[in-house]
Structures are given as C-alpha cells and as structure tokens.
Amino acid sequence: NHPSGIECIEVTRQLNFDPGNAVKYVWRRGDKGNPLQDLEKSLFLLADARNHAPKLRRVPRKAAKLLLQVADAETDADAAMFYRAVAGRRWADAEAAVLALRDALAHAPAQI
C-alpha cells in the first residue's frame, strides 16, 4: 500500500503498456526481492516507449492527477520526481529519476 492510499492499478489501468508497466515497476520496486531488476525493467519500458511507441505515451488527465497525489505522498524524492515526470509527460525526466533511484540503490550500504 502506498502512503497516498492510491492503489497502483488505479493508475496503471489508465496508461498504455510501456508507461503503465514502467510506473508499476517503480511503484513496486523491491516488493518481490530485487529492486535493482525492477528499476532496470522500468528503464527498458521507458526506452521502448521512446523508441518504438511514442504515440502510446499518452497520460490521461485522471492518471496524471493520481500520479501527482502519489508524488505528494511519496517519501523518496527520486520516486516522487518520477511520478511527477510521468504525470507531465516529461519522459527524459522520468528516465533520469529511475536512474537516480537505481544509482542510490547501487550505492546503498548492504543490509545484513
């Protein structure tokens, strides 16, 4: 559950495949044990949308509104930046936010 009270599917069902799944992988990063892999999948999907399906990167107004609410409740600044970027269809910023999440994860101290 996200601190916003919004469920991931409320947002992703309104988006096309690549953007919706990119959001899902950031949202649920680490829920299945491998956050780095989840972020890599999100990056792949963002690049796929950029390179192969730019017309399918539409973000309906309702999805954008929900993403902004999620961003406002998000405790991770890079994740919040990602949600705001997707809401605003700023895809390069969305990719940069996922890269920042990935880099922070790669440099985090190992958990015992």
PDB file of C-alpha atoms in Angstrom:
ATOM      1  CA  ASN A   1       0.000   0.000   0.000  1.00  0.00           C
ATOM      2  CA  HIS A   2       1.247   3.439  -0.912  1.00  0.00           C
ATOM      3  CA  PRO A   3       1.128   6.249   1.670  1.00  0.00           C
ATOM      4  CA  SER A   4      -1.216   8.113  -0.695  1.00  0.00           C
ATOM      5  CA  GLY A   5      -3.865   5.428  -0.285  1.00  0.00           C
ATOM      6  CA  ILE A   6      -3.947   5.022  -4.057  1.00  0.00           C
ATOM      7  CA  GLU A   7      -3.556   1.546  -5.497  1.00  0.00           C
ATOM      8  CA  CYS A   8      -1.061   1.041  -8.308  1.00  0.00           C
ATOM      9  CA  ILE A   9      -3.697  -0.479 -10.580  1.00  0.00           C
ATOM     10  CA  GLU A  10      -5.857   2.666 -10.297  1.00  0.00           C
ATOM     11  CA  VAL A  11      -3.126   4.468 -12.233  1.00  0.00           C
ATOM     12  CA  THR A  12      -1.678   1.778 -14.464  1.00  0.00           C
ATOM     13  CA  ARG A  13      -5.002   0.616 -15.921  1.00  0.00           C
ATOM     14  CA  GLN A  14      -5.347   4.075 -17.482  1.00  0.00           C
ATOM     15  CA  LEU A  15      -1.939   4.036 -19.163  1.00  0.00           C
ATOM     16  CA  ASN A  16      -0.697   2.184 -22.212  1.00  0.00           C
ATOM     17  CA  PHE A  17       1.526  -0.856 -21.792  1.00  0.00           C
ATOM     18  CA  ASP A  18       5.021   0.647 -21.606  1.00  0.00           C
ATOM     19  CA  PRO A  19       4.276   3.692 -19.417  1.00  0.00           C
ATOM     20  CA  GLY A  20       1.911   1.708 -17.199  1.00  0.00           C
ATOM     21  CA  ASN A  21       4.407  -1.047 -16.580  1.00  0.00           C
ATOM     22  CA  ALA A  22       7.243   1.434 -16.065  1.00  0.00           C
ATOM     23  CA  VAL A  23       5.140   3.017 -13.314  1.00  0.00           C
ATOM     24  CA  LYS A  24       4.332  -0.403 -11.861  1.00  0.00           C
ATOM     25  CA  TYR A  25       7.998  -1.381 -11.614  1.00  0.00           C
ATOM     26  CA  VAL A  26       8.951   1.847  -9.843  1.00  0.00           C
ATOM     27  CA  TRP A  27       5.912   1.640  -7.565  1.00  0.00           C
ATOM     28  CA  ARG A  28       6.554  -1.972  -6.561  1.00  0.00           C
ATOM     29  CA  ARG A  29      10.348  -1.894  -6.665  1.00  0.00           C
ATOM     30  CA  GLY A  30      11.679  -4.478  -4.321  1.00  0.00           C
ATOM     31  CA  ASP A  31       8.327  -5.990  -3.370  1.00  0.00           C
ATOM     32  CA  LYS A  32       9.478  -9.282  -4.892  1.00  0.00           C
ATOM     33  CA  GLY A  33      13.023  -9.022  -3.628  1.00  0.00           C
ATOM     34  CA  ASN A  34      15.033  -7.438  -6.440  1.00  0.00           C
ATOM     35  CA  PRO A  35      14.584  -3.650  -6.605  1.00  0.00           C
ATOM     36  CA  LEU A  36      17.516  -3.186  -8.977  1.00  0.00           C
ATOM     37  CA  GLN A  37      15.946  -5.536 -11.511  1.00  0.00           C
ATOM     38  CA  ASP A  38      12.598  -3.729 -11.146  1.00  0.00           C
ATOM     39  CA  LEU A  39      14.246  -0.385 -11.903  1.00  0.00           C
ATOM     40  CA  GLU A  40      16.072  -1.867 -14.905  1.00  0.00           C
ATOM     41  CA  LYS A  41      12.722  -3.122 -16.234  1.00  0.00           C
ATOM     42  CA  SER A  42      11.238   0.344 -15.786  1.00  0.00           C
ATOM     43  CA  LEU A  43      14.138   1.863 -17.733  1.00  0.00           C
ATOM     44  CA  PHE A  44      13.699  -0.699 -20.507  1.00  0.00           C
ATOM     45  CA  LEU A  45       9.988   0.091 -20.792  1.00  0.00           C
ATOM     46  CA  LEU A  46      10.583   3.857 -20.857  1.00  0.00           C
ATOM     47  CA  ALA A  47      13.188   3.399 -23.604  1.00  0.00           C
ATOM     48  CA  ASP A  48      10.874   1.065 -25.512  1.00  0.00           C
ATOM     49  CA  ALA A  49       8.117   3.670 -25.427  1.00  0.00           C
ATOM     50  CA  ARG A  50      10.548   6.366 -26.538  1.00  0.00           C
ATOM     51  CA  ASN A  51      11.978   4.322 -29.398  1.00  0.00           C
ATOM     52  CA  HIS A  52       9.048   2.278 -30.646  1.00  0.00           C
ATOM     53  CA  ALA A  53       5.742   3.637 -29.434  1.00  0.00           C
ATOM     54  CA  PRO A  54       5.922   7.386 -28.793  1.00  0.00           C
ATOM     55  CA  LYS A  55       2.257   7.781 -29.764  1.00  0.00           C
ATOM     56  CA  LEU A  56       1.300   5.440 -26.920  1.00  0.00           C
ATOM     57  CA  ARG A  57       2.810   7.601 -24.182  1.00  0.00           C
ATOM     58  CA  ARG A  58      -0.463   9.427 -23.597  1.00  0.00           C
ATOM     59  CA  VAL A  59      -1.259  10.179 -19.935  1.00  0.00           C
ATOM     60  CA  PRO A  60      -4.960  10.797 -19.327  1.00  0.00           C
ATOM     61  CA  ARG A  61      -5.864  13.676 -17.025  1.00  0.00           C
ATOM     62  CA  LYS A  62      -7.203  11.328 -14.317  1.00  0.00           C
ATOM     63  CA  ALA A  63      -3.975   9.299 -14.317  1.00  0.00           C
ATOM     64  CA  ALA A  64      -1.907  12.487 -14.120  1.00  0.00           C
ATOM     65  CA  LYS A  65      -3.947  13.701 -11.161  1.00  0.00           C
ATOM     66  CA  LEU A  66      -3.474  10.396  -9.335  1.00  0.00           C
ATOM     67  CA  LEU A  67       0.262  10.371 -10.093  1.00  0.00           C
ATOM     68  CA  LEU A  68       0.600  13.860  -8.618  1.00  0.00           C
ATOM     69  CA  GLN A  69      -1.200  12.709  -5.463  1.00  0.00           C
ATOM     70  CA  VAL A  70       1.146   9.723  -5.266  1.00  0.00           C
ATOM     71  CA  ALA A  71       4.143  12.025  -5.723  1.00  0.00           C
ATOM     72  CA  ASP A  72       2.936  14.304  -2.935  1.00  0.00           C
ATOM     73  CA  ALA A  73       2.734  11.354  -0.515  1.00  0.00           C
ATOM     74  CA  GLU A  74       5.951   9.667  -1.696  1.00  0.00           C
ATOM     75  CA  THR A  75       8.777   9.577   0.846  1.00  0.00           C
ATOM     76  CA  ASP A  76      11.533   9.002  -1.735  1.00  0.00           C
ATOM     77  CA  ALA A  77      12.349  12.243  -3.581  1.00  0.00           C
ATOM     78  CA  ASP A  78      13.522  10.438  -6.730  1.00  0.00           C
ATOM     79  CA  ALA A  79      10.361   8.331  -6.893  1.00  0.00           C
ATOM     80  CA  ALA A  80       8.277  11.483  -6.404  1.00  0.00           C
ATOM     81  CA  MET A  81      10.201  13.102  -9.258  1.00  0.00           C
ATOM     82  CA  PHE A  82       9.435  10.060 -11.432  1.00  0.00           C
ATOM     83  CA  TYR A  83       5.691  10.208 -10.758  1.00  0.00           C
ATOM     84  CA  ARG A  84       5.594  13.955 -11.433  1.00  0.00           C
ATOM     85  CA  ALA A  85       7.554  13.485 -14.661  1.00  0.00           C
ATOM     86  CA  VAL A  86       5.192  10.786 -15.922  1.00  0.00           C
ATOM     87  CA  ALA A  87       2.180  12.921 -14.975  1.00  0.00           C
ATOM     88  CA  GLY A  88       3.652  15.776 -17.004  1.00  0.00           C
ATOM     89  CA  ARG A  89       4.753  13.517 -19.883  1.00  0.00           C
ATOM     90  CA  ARG A  90       8.364  14.567 -19.312  1.00  0.00           C
ATOM     91  CA  TRP A  91       9.852  11.240 -20.326  1.00  0.00           C
ATOM     92  CA  ALA A  92      13.529  12.222 -20.164  1.00  0.00           C
ATOM     93  CA  ASP A  93      12.938  13.399 -16.577  1.00  0.00           C
ATOM     94  CA  ALA A  94      11.166  10.119 -15.799  1.00  0.00           C
ATOM     95  CA  GLU A  95      14.185   8.165 -17.065  1.00  0.00           C
ATOM     96  CA  ALA A  96      16.539  10.410 -15.079  1.00  0.00           C
ATOM     97  CA  ALA A  97      14.514   9.767 -11.923  1.00  0.00           C
ATOM     98  CA  VAL A  98      14.703   5.993 -12.398  1.00  0.00           C
ATOM     99  CA  LEU A  99      18.446   6.274 -12.983  1.00  0.00           C
ATOM    100  CA  ALA A 100      18.730   8.245  -9.737  1.00  0.00           C
ATOM    101  CA  LEU A 101      16.737   5.569  -7.896  1.00  0.00           C
ATOM    102  CA  ARG A 102      18.973   2.881  -9.379  1.00  0.00           C
ATOM    103  CA  ASP A 103      22.170   4.756  -8.509  1.00  0.00           C
ATOM    104  CA  ALA A 104      21.013   5.354  -4.937  1.00  0.00           C
ATOM    105  CA  LEU A 105      20.211   1.669  -4.595  1.00  0.00           C
ATOM    106  CA  ALA A 106      23.576   0.637  -6.041  1.00  0.00           C
ATOM    107  CA  HIS A 107      25.397   2.863  -3.543  1.00  0.00           C
ATOM    108  CA  ALA A 108      23.309   1.977  -0.507  1.00  0.00           C
ATOM    109  CA  PRO A 109      25.058   0.070   2.270  1.00  0.00           C
ATOM    110  CA  ALA A 110      24.421  -3.661   2.173  1.00  0.00           C
ATOM    111  CA  GLN A 111      21.717  -4.891   4.549  1.00  0.00           C
ATOM    112  CA  ILE A 112      22.565  -7.742   6.870  1.00  0.00           C
TER     113      ILE A 112
END
